[in-house]
mmCIF file of N, CA, C and O in Angstrom:
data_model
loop_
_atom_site.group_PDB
_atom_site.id
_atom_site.type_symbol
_atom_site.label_atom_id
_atom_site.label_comp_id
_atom_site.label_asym_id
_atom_site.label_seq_id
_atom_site.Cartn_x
_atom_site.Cartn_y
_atom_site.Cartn_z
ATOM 1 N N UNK V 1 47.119 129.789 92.316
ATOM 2 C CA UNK V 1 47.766 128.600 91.829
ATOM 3 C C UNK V 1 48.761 128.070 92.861
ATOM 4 O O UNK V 1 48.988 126.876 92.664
ATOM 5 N N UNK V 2 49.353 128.528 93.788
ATOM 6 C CA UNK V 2 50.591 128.800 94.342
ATOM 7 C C UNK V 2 49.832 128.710 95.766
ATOM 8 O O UNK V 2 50.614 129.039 96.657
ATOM 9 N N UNK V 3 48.987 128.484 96.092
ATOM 10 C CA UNK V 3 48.566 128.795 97.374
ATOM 11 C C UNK V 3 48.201 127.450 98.233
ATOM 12 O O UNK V 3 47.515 126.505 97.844
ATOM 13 N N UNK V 4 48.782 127.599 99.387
ATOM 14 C CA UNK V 4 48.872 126.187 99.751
ATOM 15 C C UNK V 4 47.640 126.031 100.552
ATOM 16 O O UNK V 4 47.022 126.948 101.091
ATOM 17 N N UNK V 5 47.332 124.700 100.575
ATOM 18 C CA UNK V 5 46.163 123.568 100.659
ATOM 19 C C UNK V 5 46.072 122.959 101.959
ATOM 20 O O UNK V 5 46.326 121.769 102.149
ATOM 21 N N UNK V 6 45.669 123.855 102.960
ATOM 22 C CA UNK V 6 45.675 123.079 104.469
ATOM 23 C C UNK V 6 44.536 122.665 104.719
ATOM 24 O O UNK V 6 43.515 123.352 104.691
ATOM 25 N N UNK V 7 44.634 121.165 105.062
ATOM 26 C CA UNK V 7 43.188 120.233 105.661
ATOM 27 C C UNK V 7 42.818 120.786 106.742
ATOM 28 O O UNK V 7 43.355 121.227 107.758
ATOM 29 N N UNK V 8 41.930 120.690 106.382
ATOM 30 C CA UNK V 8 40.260 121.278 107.486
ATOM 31 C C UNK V 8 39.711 119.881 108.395
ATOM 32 O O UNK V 8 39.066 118.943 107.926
ATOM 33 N N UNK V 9 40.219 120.061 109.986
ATOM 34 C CA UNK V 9 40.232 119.212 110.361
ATOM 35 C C UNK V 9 38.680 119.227 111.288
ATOM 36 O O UNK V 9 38.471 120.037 112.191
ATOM 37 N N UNK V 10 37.884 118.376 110.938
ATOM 38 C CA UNK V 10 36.402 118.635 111.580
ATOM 39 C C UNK V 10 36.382 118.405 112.682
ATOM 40 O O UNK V 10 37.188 117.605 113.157
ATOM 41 N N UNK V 11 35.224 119.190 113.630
ATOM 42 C CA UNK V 11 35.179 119.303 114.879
ATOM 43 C C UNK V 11 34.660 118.093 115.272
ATOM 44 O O UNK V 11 34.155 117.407 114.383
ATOM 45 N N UNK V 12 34.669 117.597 116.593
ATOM 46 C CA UNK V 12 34.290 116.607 117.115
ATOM 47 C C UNK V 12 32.644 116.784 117.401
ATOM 48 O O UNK V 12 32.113 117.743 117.962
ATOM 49 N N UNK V 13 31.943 115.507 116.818
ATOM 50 C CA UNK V 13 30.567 115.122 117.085
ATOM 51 C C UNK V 13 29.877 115.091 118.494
ATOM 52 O O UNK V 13 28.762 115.516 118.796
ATOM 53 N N UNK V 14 30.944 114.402 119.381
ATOM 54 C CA UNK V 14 30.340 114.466 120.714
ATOM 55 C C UNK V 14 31.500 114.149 121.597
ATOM 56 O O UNK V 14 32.577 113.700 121.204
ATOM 57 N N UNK V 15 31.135 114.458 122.973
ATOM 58 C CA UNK V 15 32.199 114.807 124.078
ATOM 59 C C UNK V 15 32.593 113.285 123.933
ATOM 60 O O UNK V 15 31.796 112.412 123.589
ATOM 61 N N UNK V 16 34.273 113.023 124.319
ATOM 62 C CA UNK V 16 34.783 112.102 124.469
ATOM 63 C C UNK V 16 34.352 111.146 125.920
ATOM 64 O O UNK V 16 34.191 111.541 127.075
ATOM 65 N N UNK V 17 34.239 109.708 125.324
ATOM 66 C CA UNK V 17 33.502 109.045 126.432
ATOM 67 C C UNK V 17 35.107 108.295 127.353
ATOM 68 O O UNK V 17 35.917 107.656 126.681
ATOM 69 N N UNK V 18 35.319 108.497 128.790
ATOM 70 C CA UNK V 18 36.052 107.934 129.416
ATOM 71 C C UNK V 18 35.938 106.121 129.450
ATOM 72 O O UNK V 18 35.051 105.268 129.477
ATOM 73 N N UNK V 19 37.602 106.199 129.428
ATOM 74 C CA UNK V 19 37.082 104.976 130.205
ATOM 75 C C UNK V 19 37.251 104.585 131.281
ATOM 76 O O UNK V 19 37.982 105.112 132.119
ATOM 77 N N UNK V 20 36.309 103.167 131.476
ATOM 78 C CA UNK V 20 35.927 102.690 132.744
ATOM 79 C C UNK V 20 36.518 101.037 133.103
ATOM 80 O O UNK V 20 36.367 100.670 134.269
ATOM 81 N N UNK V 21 36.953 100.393 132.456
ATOM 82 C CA UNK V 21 37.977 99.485 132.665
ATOM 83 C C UNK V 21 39.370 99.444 132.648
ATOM 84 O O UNK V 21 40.140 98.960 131.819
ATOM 85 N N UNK V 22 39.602 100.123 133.864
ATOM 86 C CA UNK V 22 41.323 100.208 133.366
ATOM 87 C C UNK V 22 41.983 99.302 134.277
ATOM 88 O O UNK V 22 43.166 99.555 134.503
ATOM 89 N N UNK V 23 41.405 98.176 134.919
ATOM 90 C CA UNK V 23 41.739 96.830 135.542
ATOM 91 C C UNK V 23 42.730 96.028 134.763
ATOM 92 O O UNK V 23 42.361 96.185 133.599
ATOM 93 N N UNK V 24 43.558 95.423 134.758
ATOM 94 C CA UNK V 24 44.481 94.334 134.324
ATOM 95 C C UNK V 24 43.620 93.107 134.302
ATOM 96 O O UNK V 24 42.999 93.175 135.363
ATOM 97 N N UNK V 25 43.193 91.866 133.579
ATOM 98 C CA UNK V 25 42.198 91.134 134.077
ATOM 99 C C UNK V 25 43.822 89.626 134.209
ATOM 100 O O UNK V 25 44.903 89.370 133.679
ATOM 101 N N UNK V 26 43.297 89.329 134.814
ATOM 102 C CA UNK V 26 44.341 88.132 135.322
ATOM 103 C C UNK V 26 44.433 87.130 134.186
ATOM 104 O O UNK V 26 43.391 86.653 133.738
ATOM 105 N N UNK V 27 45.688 86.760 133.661
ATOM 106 C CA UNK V 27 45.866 85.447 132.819
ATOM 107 C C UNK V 27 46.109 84.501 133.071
ATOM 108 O O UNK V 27 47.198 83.948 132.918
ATOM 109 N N UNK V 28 44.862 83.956 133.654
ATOM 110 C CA UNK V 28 45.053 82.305 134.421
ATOM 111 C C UNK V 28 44.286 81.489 132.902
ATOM 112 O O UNK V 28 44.000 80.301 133.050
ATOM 113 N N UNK V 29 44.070 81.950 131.912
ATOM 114 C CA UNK V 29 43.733 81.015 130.866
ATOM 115 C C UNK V 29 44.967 80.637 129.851
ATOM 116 O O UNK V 29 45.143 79.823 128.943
ATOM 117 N N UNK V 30 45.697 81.630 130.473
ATOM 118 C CA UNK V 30 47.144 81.142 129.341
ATOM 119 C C UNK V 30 47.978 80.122 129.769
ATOM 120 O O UNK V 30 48.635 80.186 130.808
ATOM 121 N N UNK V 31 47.973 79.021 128.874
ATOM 122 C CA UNK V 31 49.053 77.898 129.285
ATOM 123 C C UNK V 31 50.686 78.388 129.090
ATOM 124 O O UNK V 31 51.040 79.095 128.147
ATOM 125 N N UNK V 32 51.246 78.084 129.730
ATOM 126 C CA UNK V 32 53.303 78.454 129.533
ATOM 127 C C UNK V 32 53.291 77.726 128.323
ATOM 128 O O UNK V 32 52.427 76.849 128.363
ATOM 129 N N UNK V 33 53.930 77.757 127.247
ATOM 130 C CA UNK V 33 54.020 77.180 126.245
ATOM 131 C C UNK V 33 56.002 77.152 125.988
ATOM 132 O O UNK V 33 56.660 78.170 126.205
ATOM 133 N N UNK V 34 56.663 75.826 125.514
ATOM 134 C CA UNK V 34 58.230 76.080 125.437
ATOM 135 C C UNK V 34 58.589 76.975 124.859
ATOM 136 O O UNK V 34 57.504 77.433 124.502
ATOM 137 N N UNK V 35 59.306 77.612 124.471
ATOM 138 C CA UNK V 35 59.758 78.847 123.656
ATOM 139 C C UNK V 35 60.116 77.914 122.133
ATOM 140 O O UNK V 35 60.570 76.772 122.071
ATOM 141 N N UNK V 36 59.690 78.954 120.836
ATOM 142 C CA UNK V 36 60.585 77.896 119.677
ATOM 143 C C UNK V 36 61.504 77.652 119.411
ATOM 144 O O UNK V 36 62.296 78.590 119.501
ATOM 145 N N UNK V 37 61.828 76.909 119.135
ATOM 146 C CA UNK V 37 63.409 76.139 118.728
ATOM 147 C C UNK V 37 64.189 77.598 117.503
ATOM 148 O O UNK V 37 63.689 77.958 116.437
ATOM 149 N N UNK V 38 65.132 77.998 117.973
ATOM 150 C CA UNK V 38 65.827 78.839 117.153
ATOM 151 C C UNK V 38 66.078 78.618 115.960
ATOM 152 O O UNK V 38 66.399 77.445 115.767
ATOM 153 N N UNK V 39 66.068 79.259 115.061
ATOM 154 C CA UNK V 39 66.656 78.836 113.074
ATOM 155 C C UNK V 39 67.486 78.457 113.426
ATOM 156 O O UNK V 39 68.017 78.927 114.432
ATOM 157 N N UNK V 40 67.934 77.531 112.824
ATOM 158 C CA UNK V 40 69.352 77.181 112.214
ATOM 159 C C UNK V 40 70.147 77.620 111.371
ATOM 160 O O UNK V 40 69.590 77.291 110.324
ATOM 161 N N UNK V 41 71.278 78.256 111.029
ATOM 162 C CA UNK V 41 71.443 79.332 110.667
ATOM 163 C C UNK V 41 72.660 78.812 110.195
ATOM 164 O O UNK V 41 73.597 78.890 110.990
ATOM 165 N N UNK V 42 72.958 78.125 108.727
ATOM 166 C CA UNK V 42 74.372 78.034 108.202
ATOM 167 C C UNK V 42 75.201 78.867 108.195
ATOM 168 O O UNK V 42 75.058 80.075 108.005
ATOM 169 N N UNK V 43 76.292 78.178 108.436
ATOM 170 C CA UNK V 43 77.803 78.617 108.680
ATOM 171 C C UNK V 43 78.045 79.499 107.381
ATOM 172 O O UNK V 43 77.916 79.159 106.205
ATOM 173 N N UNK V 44 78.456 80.805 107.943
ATOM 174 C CA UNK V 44 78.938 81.476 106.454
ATOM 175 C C UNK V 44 80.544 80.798 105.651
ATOM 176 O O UNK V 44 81.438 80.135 106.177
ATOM 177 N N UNK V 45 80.450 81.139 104.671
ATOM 178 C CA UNK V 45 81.805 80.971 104.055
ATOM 179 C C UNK V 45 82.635 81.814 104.638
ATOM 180 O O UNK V 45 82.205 82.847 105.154
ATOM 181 N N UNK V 46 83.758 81.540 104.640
ATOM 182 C CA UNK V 46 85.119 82.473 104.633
ATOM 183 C C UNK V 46 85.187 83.364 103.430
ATOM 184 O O UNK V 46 84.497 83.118 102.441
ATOM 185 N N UNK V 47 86.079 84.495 103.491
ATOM 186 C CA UNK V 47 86.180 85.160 102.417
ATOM 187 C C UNK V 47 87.732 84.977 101.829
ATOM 188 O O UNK V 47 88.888 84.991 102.250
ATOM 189 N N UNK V 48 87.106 84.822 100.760
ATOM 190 C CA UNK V 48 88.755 84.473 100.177
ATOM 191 C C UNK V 48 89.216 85.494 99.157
ATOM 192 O O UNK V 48 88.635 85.847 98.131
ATOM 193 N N UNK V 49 90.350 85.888 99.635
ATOM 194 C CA UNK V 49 91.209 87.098 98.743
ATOM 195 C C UNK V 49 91.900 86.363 97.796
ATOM 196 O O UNK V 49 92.399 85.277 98.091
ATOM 197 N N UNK V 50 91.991 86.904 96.548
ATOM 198 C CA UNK V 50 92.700 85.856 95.432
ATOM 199 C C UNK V 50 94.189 86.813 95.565
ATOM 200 O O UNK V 50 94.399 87.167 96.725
ATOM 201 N N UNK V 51 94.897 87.122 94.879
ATOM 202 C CA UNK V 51 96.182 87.964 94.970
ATOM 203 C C UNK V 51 95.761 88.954 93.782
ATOM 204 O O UNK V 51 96.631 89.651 93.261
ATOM 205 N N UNK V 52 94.624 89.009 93.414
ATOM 206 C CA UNK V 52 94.312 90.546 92.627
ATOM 207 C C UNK V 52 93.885 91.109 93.841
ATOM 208 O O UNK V 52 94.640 91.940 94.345
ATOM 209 N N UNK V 53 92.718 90.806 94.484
ATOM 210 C CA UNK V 53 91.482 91.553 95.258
ATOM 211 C C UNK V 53 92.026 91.225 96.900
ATOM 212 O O UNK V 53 91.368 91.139 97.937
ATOM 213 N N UNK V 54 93.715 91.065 96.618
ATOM 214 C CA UNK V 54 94.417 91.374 97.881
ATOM 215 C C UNK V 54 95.435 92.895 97.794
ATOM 216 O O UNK V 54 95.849 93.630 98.691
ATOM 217 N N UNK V 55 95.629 92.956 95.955
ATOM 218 C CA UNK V 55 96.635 93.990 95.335
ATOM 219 C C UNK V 55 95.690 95.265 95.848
ATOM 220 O O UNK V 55 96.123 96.156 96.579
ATOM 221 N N UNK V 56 93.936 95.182 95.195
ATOM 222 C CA UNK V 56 93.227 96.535 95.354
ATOM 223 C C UNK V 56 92.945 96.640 96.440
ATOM 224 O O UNK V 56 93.207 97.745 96.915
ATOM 225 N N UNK V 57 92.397 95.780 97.235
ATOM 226 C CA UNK V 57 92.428 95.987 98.536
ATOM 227 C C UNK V 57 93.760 96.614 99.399
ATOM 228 O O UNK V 57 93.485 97.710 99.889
ATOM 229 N N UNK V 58 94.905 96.227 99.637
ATOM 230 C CA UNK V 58 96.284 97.064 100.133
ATOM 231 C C UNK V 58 96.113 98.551 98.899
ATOM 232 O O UNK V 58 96.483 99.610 99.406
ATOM 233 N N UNK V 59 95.695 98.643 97.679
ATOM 234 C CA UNK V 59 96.045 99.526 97.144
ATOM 235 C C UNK V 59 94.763 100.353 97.474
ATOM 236 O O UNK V 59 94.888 101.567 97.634
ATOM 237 N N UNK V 60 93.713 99.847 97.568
ATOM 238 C CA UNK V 60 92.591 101.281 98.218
ATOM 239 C C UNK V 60 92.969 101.476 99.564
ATOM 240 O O UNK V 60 92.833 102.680 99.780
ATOM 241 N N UNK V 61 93.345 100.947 100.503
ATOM 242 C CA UNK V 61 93.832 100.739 101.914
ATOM 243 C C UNK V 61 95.188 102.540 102.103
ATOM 244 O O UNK V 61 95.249 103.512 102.857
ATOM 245 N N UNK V 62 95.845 102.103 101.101
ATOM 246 C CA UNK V 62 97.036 102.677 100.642
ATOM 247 C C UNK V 62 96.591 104.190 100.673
ATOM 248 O O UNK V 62 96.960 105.001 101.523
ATOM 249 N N UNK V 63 95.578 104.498 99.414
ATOM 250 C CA UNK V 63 95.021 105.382 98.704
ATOM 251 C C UNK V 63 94.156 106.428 99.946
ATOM 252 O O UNK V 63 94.229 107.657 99.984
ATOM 253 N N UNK V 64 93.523 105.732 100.695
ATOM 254 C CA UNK V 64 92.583 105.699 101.904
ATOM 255 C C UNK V 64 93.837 106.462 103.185
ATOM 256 O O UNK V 64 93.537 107.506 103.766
ATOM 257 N N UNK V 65 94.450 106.136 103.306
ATOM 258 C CA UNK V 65 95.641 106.646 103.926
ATOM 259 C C UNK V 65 96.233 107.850 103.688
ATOM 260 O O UNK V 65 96.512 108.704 104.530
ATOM 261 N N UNK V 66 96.439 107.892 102.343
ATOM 262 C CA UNK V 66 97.246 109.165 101.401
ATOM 263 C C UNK V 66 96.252 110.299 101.824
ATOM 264 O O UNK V 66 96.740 111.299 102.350
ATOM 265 N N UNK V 67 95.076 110.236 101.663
ATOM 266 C CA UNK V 67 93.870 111.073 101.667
ATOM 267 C C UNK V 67 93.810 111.875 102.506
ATOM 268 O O UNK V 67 93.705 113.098 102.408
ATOM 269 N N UNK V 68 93.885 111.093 103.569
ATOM 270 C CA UNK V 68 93.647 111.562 104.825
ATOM 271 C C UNK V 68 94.715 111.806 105.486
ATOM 272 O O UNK V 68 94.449 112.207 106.619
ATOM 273 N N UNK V 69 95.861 111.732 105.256
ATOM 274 C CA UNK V 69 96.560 111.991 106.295
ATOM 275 C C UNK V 69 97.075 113.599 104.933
ATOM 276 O O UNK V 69 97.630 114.615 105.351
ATOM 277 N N UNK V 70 96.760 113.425 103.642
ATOM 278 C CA UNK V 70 96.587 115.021 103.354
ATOM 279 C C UNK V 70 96.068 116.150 103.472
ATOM 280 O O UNK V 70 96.522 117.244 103.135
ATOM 281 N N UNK V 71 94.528 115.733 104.244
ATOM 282 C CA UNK V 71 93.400 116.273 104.553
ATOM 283 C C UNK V 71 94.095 117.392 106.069
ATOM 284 O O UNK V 71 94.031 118.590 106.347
ATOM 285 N N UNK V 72 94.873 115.852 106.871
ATOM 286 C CA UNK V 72 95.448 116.496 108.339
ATOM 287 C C UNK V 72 96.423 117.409 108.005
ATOM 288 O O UNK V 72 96.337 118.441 108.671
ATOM 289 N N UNK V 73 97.213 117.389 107.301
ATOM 290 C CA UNK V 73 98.331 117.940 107.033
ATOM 291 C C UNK V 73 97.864 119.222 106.280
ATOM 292 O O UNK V 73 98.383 120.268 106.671
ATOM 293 N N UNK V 74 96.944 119.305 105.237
ATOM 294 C CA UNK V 74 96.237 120.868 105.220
ATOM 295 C C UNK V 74 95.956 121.659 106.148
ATOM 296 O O UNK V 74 96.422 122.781 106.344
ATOM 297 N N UNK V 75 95.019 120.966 106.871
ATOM 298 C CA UNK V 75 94.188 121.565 107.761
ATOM 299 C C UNK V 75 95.275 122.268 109.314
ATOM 300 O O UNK V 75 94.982 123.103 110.169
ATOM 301 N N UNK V 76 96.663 121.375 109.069
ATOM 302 C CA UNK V 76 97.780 121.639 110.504
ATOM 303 C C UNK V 76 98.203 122.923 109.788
ATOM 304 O O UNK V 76 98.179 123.988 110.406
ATOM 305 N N UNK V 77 98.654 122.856 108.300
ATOM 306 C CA UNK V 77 98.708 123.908 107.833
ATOM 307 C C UNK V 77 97.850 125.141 107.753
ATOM 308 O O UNK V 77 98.147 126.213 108.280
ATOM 309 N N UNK V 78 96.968 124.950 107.184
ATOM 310 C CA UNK V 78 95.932 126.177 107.444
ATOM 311 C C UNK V 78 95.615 126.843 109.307
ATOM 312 O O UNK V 78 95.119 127.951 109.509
ATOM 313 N N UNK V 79 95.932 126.110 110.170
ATOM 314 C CA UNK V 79 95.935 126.471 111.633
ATOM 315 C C UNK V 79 97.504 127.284 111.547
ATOM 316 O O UNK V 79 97.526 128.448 111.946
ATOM 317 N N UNK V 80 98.566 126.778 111.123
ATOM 318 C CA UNK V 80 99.684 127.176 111.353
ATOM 319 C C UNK V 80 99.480 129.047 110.619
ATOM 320 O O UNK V 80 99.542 130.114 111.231
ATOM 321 N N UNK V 81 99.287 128.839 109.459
ATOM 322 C CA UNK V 81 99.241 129.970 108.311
ATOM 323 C C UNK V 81 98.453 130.517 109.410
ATOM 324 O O UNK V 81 99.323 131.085 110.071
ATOM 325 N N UNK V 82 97.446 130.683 109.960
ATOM 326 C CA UNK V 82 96.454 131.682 110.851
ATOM 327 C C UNK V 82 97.294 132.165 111.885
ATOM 328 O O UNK V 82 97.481 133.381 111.901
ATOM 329 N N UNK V 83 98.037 131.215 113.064
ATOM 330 C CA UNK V 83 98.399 131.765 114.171
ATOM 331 C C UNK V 83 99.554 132.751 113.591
ATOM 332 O O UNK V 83 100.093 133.539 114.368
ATOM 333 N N UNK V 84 99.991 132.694 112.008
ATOM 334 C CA UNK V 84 101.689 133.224 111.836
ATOM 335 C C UNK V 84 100.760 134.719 111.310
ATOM 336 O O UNK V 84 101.263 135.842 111.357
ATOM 337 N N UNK V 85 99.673 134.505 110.936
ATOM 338 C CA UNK V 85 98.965 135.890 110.931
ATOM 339 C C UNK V 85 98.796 136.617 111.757
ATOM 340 O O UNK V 85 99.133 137.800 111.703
ATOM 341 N N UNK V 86 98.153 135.991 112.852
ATOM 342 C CA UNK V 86 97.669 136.473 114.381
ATOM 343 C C UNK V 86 98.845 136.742 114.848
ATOM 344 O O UNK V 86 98.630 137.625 115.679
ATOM 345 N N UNK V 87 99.801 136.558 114.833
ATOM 346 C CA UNK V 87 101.024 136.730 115.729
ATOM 347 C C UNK V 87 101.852 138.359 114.584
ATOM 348 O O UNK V 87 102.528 139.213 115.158
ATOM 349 N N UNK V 88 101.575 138.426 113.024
ATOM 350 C CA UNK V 88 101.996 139.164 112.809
ATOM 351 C C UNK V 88 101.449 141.036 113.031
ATOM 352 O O UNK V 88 101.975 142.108 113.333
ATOM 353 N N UNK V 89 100.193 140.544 112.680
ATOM 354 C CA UNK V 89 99.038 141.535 113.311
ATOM 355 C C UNK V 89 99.187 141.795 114.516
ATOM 356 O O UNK V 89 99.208 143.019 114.646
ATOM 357 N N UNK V 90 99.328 141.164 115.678
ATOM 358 C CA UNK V 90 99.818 141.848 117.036
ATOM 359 C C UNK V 90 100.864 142.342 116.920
ATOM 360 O O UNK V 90 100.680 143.503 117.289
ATOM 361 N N UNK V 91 102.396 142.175 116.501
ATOM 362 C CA UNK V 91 103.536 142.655 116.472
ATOM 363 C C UNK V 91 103.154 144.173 115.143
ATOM 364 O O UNK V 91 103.558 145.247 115.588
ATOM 365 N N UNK V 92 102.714 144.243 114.213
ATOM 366 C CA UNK V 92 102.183 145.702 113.574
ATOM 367 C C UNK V 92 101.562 146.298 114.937
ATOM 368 O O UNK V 92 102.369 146.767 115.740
ATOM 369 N N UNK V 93 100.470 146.314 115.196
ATOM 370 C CA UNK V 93 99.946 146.796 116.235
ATOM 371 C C UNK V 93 100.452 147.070 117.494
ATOM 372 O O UNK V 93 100.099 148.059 118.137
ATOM 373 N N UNK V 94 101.129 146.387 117.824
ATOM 374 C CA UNK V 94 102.011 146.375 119.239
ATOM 375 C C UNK V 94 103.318 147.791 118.846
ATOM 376 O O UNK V 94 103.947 148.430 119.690
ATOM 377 N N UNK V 95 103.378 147.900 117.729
ATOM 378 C CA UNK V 95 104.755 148.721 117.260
ATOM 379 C C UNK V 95 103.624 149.794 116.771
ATOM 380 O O UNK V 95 103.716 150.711 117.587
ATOM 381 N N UNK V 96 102.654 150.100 115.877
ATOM 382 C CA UNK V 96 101.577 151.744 116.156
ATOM 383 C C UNK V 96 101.217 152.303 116.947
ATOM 384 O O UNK V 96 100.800 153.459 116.870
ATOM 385 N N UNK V 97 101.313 151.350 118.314
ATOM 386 C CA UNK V 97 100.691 151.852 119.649
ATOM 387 C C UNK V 97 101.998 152.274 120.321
ATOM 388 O O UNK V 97 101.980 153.485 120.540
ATOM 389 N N UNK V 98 102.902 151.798 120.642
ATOM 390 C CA UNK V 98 104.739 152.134 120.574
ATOM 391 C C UNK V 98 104.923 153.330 120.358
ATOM 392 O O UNK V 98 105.231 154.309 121.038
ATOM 393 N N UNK V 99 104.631 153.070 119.030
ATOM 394 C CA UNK V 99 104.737 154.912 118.147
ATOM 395 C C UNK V 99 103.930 156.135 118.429
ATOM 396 O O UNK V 99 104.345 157.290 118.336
ATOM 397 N N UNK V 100 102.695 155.747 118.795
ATOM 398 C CA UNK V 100 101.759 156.605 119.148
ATOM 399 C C UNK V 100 101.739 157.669 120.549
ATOM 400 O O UNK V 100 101.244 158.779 120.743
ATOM 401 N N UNK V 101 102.776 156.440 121.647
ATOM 402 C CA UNK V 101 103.191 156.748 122.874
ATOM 403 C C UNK V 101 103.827 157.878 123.168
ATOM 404 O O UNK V 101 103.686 158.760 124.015
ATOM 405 N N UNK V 102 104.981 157.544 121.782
ATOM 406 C CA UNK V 102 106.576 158.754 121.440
ATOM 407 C C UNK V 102 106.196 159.989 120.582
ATOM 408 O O UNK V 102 106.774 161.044 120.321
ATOM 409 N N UNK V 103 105.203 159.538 120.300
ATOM 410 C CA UNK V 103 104.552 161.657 119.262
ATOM 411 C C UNK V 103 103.967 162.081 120.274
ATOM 412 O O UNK V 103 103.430 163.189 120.258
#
């Protein structure tokens, strides 16, 4: 039931035939033709902020800010919390090996 279903890809009928025109043939039948005239492409509107959807906008802006600059401030923390580890773990160690010297 479970057993997967790989296509059976059939062998080839007969040896592949090369080819024999691999010349560029010259385009002296093509006329230059002007290029087309580009769309015309109306002017967009401006966007207009009313003084609500200027409030959420500064207030997601705001929010967007808070986020991230909590995100940095974890993460400075969580680096800080590590090196105050690393630094306490060498000073234990640095003082067993100390001790180990004097027995």
């Amino acid at each position: 039931m479970l057993q997967p279903r790989i296509p059976v890809n059939p062998l080839p009928t007969s040896a592949p035939t090369p080819l024999t025109n691999l010349a560029p043939t010259p385009a002296t039948d093509i006329e230059p033709t002007a290029p087309a005239p580009a769309p015309v492409v109306p002017a967009r509107a401006a966007v207009q902020l009313t003084p609500g959807s200027a409030l959420a906008l500064a207030a997601g802006g705001g929010a967007v800010v808070l986020v991230v600059g909590t995100v940095l401030v974890s993460m400075l923390l969580a680096v800080a919390i590590t090196g105050v580890s690393v630094a306490v773990c060498a000073v234990v160690l640095k003082s067993l090996i100390s001790q180990e010297r004097k027995h």
